[in-house]
Short mmCIF file of C-alpha atoms in Angstrom, two decimals:
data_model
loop_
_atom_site.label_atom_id
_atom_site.label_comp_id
_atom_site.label_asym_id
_atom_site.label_seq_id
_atom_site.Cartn_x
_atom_site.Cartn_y
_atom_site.Cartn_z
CA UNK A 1 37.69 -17.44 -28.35
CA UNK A 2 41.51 -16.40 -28.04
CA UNK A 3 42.73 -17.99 -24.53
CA UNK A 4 44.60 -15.88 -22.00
CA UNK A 5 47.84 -17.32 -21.11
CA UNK A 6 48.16 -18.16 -17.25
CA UNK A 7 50.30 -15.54 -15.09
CA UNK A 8 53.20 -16.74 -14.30
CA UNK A 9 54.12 -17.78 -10.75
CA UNK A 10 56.85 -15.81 -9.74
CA UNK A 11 59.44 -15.74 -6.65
CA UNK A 12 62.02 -13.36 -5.49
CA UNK A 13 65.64 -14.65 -4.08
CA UNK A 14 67.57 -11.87 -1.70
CA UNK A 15 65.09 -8.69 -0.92
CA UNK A 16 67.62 -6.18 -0.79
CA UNK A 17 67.93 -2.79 -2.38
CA UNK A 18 67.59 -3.88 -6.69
CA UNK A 19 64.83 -6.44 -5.41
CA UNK A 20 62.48 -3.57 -5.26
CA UNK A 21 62.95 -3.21 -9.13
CA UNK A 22 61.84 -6.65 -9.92
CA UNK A 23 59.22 -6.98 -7.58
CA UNK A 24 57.87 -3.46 -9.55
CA UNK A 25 58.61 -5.01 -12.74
CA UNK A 26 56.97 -8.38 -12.48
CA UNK A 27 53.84 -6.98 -10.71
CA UNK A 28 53.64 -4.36 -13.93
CA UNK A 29 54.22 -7.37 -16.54
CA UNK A 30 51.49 -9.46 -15.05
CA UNK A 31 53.31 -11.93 -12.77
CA UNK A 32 51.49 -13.13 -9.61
CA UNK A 33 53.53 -12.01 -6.90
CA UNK A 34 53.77 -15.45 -4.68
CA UNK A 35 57.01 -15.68 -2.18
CA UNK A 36 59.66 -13.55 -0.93
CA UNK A 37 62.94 -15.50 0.16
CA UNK A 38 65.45 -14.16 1.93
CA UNK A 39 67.46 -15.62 4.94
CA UNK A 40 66.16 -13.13 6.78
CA UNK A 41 63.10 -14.11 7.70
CA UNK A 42 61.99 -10.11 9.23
CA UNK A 43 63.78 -8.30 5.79
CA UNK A 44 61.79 -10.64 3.79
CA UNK A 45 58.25 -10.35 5.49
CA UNK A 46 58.97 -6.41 6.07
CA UNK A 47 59.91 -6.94 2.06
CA UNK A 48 56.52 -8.99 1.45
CA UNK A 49 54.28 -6.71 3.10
CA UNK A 50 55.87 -3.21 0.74
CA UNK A 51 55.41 -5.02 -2.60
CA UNK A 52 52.68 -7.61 -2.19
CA UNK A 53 54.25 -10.40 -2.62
CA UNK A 54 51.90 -13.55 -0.99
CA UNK A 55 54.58 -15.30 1.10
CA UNK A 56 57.81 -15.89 2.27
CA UNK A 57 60.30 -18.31 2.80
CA UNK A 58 64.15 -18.58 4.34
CA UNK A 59 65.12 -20.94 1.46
CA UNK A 60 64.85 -21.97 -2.53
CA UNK A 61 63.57 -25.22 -1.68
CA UNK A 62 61.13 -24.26 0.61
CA UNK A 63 59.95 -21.27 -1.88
CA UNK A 64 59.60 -24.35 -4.73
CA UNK A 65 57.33 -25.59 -2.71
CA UNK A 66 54.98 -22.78 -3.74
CA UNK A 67 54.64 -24.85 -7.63
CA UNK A 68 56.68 -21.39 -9.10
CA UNK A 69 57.09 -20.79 -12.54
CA UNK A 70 59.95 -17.92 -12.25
CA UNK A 71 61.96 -16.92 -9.99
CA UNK A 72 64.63 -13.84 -9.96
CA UNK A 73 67.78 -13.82 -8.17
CA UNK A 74 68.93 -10.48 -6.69
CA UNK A 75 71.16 -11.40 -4.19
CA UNK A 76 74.80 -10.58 -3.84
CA UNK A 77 76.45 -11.75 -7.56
CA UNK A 78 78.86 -14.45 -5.88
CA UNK A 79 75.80 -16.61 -4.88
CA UNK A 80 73.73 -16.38 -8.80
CA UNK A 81 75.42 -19.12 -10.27
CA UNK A 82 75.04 -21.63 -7.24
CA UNK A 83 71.06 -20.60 -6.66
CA UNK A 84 70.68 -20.24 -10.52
CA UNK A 85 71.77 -24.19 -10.77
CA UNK A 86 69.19 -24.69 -7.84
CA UNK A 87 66.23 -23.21 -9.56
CA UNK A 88 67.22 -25.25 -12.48
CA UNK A 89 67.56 -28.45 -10.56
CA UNK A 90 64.16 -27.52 -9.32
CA UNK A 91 62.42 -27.40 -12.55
CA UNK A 92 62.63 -23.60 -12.42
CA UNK A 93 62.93 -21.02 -15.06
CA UNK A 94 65.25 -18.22 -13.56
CA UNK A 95 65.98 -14.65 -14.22
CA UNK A 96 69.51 -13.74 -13.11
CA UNK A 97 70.00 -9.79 -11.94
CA UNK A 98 73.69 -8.69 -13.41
CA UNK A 99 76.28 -10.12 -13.67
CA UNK A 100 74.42 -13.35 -14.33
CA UNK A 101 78.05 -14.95 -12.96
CA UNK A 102 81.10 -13.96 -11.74
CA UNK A 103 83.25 -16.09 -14.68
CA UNK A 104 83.32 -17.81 -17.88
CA UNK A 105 83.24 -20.91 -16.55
CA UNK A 106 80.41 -20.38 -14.28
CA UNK A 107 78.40 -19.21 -17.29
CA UNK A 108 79.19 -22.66 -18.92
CA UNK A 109 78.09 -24.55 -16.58
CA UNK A 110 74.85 -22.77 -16.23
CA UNK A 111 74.57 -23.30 -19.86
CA UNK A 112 74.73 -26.67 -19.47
CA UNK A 113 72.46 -26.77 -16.45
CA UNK A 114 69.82 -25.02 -18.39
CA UNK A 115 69.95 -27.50 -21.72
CA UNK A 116 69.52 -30.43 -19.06
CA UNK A 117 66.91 -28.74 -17.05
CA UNK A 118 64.29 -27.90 -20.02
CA UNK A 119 64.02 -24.35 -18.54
CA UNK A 120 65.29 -21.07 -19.32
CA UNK A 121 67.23 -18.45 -17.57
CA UNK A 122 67.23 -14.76 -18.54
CA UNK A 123 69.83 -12.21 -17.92
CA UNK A 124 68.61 -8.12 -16.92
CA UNK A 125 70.54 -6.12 -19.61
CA UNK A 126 67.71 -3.70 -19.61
CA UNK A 127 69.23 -1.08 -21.72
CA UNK A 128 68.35 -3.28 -24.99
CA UNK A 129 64.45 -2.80 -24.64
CA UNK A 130 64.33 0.97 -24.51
CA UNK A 131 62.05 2.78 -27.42
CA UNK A 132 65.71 4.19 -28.98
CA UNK A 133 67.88 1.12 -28.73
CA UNK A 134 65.30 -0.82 -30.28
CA UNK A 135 64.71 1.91 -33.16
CA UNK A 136 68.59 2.00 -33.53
CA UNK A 137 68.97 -1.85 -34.27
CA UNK A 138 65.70 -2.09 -36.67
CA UNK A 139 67.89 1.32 -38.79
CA UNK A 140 71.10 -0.52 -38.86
CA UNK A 141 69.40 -3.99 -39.85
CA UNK A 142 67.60 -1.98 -42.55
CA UNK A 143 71.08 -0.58 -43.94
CA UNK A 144 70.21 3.22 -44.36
CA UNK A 145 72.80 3.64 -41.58
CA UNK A 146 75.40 2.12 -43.49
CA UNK A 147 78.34 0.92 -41.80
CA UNK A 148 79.65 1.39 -38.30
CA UNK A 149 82.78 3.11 -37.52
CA UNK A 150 83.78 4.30 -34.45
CA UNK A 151 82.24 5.88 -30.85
CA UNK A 152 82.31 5.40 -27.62
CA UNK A 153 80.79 4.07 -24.47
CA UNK A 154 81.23 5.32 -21.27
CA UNK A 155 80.30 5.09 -17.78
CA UNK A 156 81.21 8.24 -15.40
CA UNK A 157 79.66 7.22 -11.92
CA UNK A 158 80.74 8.15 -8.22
CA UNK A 159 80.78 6.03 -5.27
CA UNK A 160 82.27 7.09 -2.70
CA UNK A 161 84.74 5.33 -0.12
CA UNK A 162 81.88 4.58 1.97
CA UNK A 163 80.32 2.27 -0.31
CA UNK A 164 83.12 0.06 -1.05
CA UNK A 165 83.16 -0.52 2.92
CA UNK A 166 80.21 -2.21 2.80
CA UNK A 167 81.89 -5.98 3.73
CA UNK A 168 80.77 -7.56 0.46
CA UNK A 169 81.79 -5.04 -1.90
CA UNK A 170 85.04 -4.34 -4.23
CA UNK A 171 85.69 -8.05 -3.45
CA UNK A 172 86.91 -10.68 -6.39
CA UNK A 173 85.21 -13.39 -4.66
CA UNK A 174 81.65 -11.60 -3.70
CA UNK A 175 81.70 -9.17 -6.85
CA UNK A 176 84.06 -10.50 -9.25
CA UNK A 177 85.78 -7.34 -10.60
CA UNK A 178 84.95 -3.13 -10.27
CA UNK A 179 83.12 -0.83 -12.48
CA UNK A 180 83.94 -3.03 -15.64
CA UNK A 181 81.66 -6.02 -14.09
CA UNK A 182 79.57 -4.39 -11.94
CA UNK A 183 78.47 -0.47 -13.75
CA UNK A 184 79.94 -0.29 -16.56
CA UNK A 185 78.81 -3.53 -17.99
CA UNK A 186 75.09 -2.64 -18.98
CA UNK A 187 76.42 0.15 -21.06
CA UNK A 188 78.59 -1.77 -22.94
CA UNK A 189 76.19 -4.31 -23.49
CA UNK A 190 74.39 -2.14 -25.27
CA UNK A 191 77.24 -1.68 -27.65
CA UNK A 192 77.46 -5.19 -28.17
CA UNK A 193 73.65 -5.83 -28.65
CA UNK A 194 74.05 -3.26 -31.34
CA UNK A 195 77.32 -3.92 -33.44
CA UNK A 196 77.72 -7.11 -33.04
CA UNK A 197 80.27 -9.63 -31.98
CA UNK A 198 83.64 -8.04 -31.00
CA UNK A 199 86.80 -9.52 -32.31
CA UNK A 200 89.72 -7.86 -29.94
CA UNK A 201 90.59 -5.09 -27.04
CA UNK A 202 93.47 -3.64 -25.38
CA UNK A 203 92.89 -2.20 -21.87
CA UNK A 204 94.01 -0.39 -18.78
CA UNK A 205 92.64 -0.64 -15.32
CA UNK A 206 93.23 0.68 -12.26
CA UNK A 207 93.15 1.25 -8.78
CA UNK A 208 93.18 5.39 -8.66
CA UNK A 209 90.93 6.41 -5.60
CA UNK A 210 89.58 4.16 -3.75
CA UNK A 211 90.36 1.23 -1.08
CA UNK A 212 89.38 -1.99 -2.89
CA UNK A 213 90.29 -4.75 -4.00
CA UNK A 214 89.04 -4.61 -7.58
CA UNK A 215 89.99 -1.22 -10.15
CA UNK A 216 88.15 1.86 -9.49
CA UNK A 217 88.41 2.83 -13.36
CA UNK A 218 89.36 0.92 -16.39
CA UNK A 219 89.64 2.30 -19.97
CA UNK A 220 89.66 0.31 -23.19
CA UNK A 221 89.74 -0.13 -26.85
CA UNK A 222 87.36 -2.58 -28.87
CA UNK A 223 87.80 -3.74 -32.26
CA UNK A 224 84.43 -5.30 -33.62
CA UNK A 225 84.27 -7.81 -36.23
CA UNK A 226 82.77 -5.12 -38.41
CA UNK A 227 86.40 -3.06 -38.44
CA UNK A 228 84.68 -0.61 -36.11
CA UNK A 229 86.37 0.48 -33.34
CA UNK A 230 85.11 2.45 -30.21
CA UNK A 231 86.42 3.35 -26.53
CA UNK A 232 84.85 1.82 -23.60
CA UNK A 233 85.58 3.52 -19.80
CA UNK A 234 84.43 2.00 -17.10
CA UNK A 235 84.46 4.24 -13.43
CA UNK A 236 83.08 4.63 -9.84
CA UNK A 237 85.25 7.60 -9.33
CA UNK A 238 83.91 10.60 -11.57
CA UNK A 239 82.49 13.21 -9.81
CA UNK A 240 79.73 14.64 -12.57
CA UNK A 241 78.32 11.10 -13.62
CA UNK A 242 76.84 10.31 -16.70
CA UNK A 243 76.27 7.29 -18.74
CA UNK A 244 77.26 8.11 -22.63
CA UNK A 245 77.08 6.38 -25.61
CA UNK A 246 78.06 7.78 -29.19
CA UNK A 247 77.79 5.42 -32.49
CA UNK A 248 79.22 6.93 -35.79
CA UNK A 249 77.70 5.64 -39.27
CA UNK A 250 78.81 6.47 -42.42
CA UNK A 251 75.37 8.27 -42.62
CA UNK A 252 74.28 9.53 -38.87
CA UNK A 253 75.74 9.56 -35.50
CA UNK A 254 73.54 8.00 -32.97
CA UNK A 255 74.10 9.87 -29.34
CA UNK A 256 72.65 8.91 -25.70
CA UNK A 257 73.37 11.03 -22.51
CA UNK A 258 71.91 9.59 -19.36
CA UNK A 259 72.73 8.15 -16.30
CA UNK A 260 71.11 4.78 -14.75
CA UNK A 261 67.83 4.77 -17.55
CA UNK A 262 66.64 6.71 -20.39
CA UNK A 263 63.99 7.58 -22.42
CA UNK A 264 63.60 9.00 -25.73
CA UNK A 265 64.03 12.41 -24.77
CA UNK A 266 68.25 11.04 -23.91
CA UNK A 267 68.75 10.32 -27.77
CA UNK A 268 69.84 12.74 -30.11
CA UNK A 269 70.10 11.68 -33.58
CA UNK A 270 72.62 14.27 -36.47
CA UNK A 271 72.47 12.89 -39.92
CA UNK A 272 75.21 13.18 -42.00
CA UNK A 273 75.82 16.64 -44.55
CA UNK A 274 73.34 14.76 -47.78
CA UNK A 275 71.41 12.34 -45.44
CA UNK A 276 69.10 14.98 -43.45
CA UNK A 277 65.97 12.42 -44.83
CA UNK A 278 67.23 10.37 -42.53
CA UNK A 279 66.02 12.42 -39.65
CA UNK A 280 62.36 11.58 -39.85
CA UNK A 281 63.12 7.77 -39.79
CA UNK A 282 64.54 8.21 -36.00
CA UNK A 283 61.35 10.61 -35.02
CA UNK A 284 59.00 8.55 -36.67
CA UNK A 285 56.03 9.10 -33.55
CA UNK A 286 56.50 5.54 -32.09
CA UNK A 287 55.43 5.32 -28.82
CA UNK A 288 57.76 5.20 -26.26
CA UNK A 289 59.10 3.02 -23.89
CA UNK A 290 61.99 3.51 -21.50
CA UNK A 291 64.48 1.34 -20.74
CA UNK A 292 64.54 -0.18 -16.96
CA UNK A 293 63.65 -3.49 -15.82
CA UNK A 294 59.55 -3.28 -16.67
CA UNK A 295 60.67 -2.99 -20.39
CA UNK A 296 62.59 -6.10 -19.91
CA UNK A 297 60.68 -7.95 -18.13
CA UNK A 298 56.94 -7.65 -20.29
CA UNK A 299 58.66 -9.60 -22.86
CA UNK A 300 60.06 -12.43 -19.84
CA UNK A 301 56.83 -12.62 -18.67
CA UNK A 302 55.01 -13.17 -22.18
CA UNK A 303 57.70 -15.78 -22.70
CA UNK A 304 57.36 -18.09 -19.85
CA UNK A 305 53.68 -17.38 -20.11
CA UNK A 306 53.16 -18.74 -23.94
CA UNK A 307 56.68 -21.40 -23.30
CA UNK A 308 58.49 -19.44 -25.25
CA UNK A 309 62.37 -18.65 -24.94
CA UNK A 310 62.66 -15.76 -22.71
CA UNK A 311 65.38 -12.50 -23.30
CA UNK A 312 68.57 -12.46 -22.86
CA UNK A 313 69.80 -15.89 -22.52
CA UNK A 314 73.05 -17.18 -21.50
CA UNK A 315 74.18 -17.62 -24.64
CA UNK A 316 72.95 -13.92 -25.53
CA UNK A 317 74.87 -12.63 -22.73
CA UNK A 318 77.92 -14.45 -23.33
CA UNK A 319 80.04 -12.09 -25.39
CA UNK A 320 79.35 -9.15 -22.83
CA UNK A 321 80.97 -11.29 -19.82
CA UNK A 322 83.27 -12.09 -22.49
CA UNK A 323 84.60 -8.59 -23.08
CA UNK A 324 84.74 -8.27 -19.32
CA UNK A 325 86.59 -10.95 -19.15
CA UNK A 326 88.94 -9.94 -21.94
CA UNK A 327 89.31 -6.02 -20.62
CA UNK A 328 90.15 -7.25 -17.34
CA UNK A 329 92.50 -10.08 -18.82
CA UNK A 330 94.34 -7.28 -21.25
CA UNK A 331 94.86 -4.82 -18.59
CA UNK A 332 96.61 -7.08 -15.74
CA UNK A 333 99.34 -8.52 -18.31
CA UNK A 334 99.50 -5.91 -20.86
CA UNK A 335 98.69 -7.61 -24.34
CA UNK A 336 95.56 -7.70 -26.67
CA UNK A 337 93.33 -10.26 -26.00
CA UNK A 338 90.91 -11.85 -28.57
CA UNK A 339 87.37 -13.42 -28.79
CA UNK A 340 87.72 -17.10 -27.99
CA UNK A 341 91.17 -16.67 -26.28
CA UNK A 342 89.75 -16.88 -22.56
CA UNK A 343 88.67 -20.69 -22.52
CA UNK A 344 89.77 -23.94 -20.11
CA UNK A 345 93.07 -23.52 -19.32
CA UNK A 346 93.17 -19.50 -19.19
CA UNK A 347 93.46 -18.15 -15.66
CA UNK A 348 90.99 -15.33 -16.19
CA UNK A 349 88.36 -17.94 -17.54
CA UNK A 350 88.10 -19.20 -13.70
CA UNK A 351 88.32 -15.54 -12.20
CA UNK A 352 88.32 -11.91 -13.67
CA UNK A 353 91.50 -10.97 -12.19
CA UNK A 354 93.35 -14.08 -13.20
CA UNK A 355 94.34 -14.78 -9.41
CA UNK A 356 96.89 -12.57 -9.92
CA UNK A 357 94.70 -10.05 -7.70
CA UNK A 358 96.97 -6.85 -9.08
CA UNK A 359 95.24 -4.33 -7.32
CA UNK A 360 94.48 -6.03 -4.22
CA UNK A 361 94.46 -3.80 -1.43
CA UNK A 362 93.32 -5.84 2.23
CA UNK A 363 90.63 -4.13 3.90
CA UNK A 364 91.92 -4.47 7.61
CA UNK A 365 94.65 -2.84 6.59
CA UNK A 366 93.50 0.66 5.11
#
C-alpha cells in the first residue's frame, strides 16, 4: 500500500496584507498550519485566529522551535534575505514572497546559504503555474509555434500618492527600486520563463508623478538570446490598469489581458493565415487552473513533502532580478547593458539604483 507523504510543517514570517495569500495557499495545498510570527505579538494572534494557524511567536528562532518544515517570508522585501539566511541556518526550507532580495549580491549569497544548508528556498512567481502559461511553454517546446519574434509585456497599475506615504515604501533601502522590482516584475517573469534567457536591454525610467524615491514608470527594450525582441513597461501611475502580455510566433500570437491573476478565460490565442489547425491545440479541454499563489504552492508543498526540489529556485529566479537589475542599470547611465555585465565590482550589483539614487526625492521635504 502506496504511503501518504507527511504534511509539511509550515510557518508564516510578517502577517501583513500578502500573508493572507499564503496562509490560503498552504492550507489549500495541504500544509499544517503551525505558527504565526510577527513582532507584533496582537497582529499575529488577531492573524492566527482568521486563518488557523496553531500558534504564534515574536521571533524565527522561537517559531523553529515548533520542529517546522517550511516557512514563508512575507514581510517587508528589505528584511527576506537576512530572515531567508536564518531559516537556512535553522535547517529550514524557505519560500521567499517577491522580490526574493533586493540585489544581485544578496541573491548570491542566499545561493550559497542554501547549497550549505541542504534545504531549499522557493521564490512566488505565480504567473508560471497558470493552465495557459503552462499550455504556452509545452506548444513552444513542441515546435508547432515556431520561433519567437517580438511582443510585449506590460504592467499599467495605479497607486496613488497615498500609498507611497506609507514610511516603508518607494524606498531603495526597504523596497529596492519602483514598479520594475516591485509590479512589474511578475509579468516579466513570465516572459522570461517562456523565451528564455535574455541577452541585452536598453531602458528608461522615471520619476513622472509621484513623490518617491524610486521611478514611478520605466520602459524598456529586451533582446533575447533567441533574436526576439519585445517591450517591457513597468508603472504605478496608469489610470485604467491592466496587466498585458502579447508573444508573436512565426505561426500564432499568444495574447493575455488581466490585471493581478488570470484564468483561461484572459488568453486569446489567433493563429497565423495557413496555421488555423493550430487553434484546437490551445483549446484542447484541459482543465483549468489559475494562476495565484495556490497554483504555486501545490507543487511547493508536494516537493518538500516527497524531498524533492521545490519551484522556483534561486537559481530559477536569477535572470528575472537580473533584468531588473540591468533595466534599472541601463536607464540611470544611458547605455545597453548585457547578461553577465552586473557582477562584483558593478555598482548596481550591490543596489538597483547604483547609489547614484537619480530620482531621489526626500520625503520630509515634499
Amino acid at each position: 500500500m502506496e504511503r501518504t507523504p507527511p504534511r509539511p510543517r509550515a510557518g508564516i514570517i510578517g502577517t501583513g496584507g500578502i500573508a493572507h495569500a499564503h496562509a490560503e495557499a498552504l492550507n489549500l495545498a495541504g500544509a499544517e498550519l503551525v505558527v504565526a510570527v510577527d513582532i507584533d505579538p496582537d497582529r499575529a494572534t488577531a492573524f492566527a485566529a482568521e486563518t488557523g494557524f496553531a500558534q504564534t511567536a515574536t521571533s524565527l528562532a522561537a517559531a523553529a522551535d515548533a520542529t517546522l518544515d517550511v516557512v514563508a517570508i512575507c514581510t517587508p522585501p528589505s528584511s527576506h534575505a537576512s530572515l531567508a539566511l536564518e531559516a537556512l541556518a535553522l535547517g529550514l526550507n524557505v519560500v521567499l514572497e517577491k522580490p526574493p532580495a533586493l540585489s544581485l549580491r544578496q541573491m548570491v549569497e542566499l545561493q550559497a546559504a542554501e547549497r550549505a544548508s541542504g534545504k531549499h528556498v522557493s521564490c512566488i512567481f505565480q504567473h508560471r503555474f497558470g493552465t495557459g502559461a503552462r499550455k504556452l511553454a509545452a506548444l513552444q517546446e513542441s515546435g508547432v509555434l515556431g520561433n519567437p519574434l517580438t511582443g510585449f509585456c506590460n504592467t499599467l497599475w495605479f497607486r496613488n500618492q497615498e500609498y507611497f506615504d506609507v514610511p516603508w515604501r518607494g524606498l531603495w533601502d526597504v523596497e529596492g527600486g519602483g514598479p520594475t522590482m516591485g509590479h512589474g516584475i511578475h509579468q516579466f517573469d513570465m516572459l522570461l520563463h517562456l523565451w528564455g534567457p535574455w541577452q541585452e536591454v536598453t531602458a528608461f525610467a522615471g520619476r513622472l508623478a509621484r513623490r518617491t524615491e524610486t521611478e514611478d514608470v520605466s520602459t524598456a527594450i529586451v533582446r533575447f538570446e533567441s533574436g526576439a525582441l519585445s517591450t517591457v513597461i513597468n508603472s504605478v501611475i496608469s489610470p485604467r490598469e491592466t496587466s498585458q502580455l502579447r508573444f508573436d510566433y512565426e505561426n500564432a500570437t499568444v495574447e493575455l489581458e488581466h490585471l493581478y491573476g488570470y484564468d483561461d478565460s484572459h488568453w486569446r490565442f489567433t493563429p497565423a493565415p495557413g496555421q488555423e489547425h493550430l487553434a484546437g491545440l490551445w483549446a484542447d479541454g484541459s482543465a483549468a487552473v489559475p494562476s495565484g499563489h495556490p497554483a504555486q504552492y501545490s507543487h511547493i508543498v508536494e516537493a518538500i513533502g516527497s524531498g524533492t526540489v521545490p519551484p522556483v529556485t534561486l537559481a530559477e529566479a536569477y535572470p528575472t532580478m537580473e533584468l531588473a537589475a540591468a533595466i534599472y542599470a541601463s536607464a540611470i547611465t544611458g547605455k545597453t547593458v548585457r547578461r553577465g555585465d552586473i557582477t562584483e565590482g558593478n555598482p548596481f550589483f550591490d543596489r538597483a539604483d547604483g547609489r547614484l539614487e537619480p530620482w531621489k526625492l526626500e520625503k520630509s521635504n515634499a
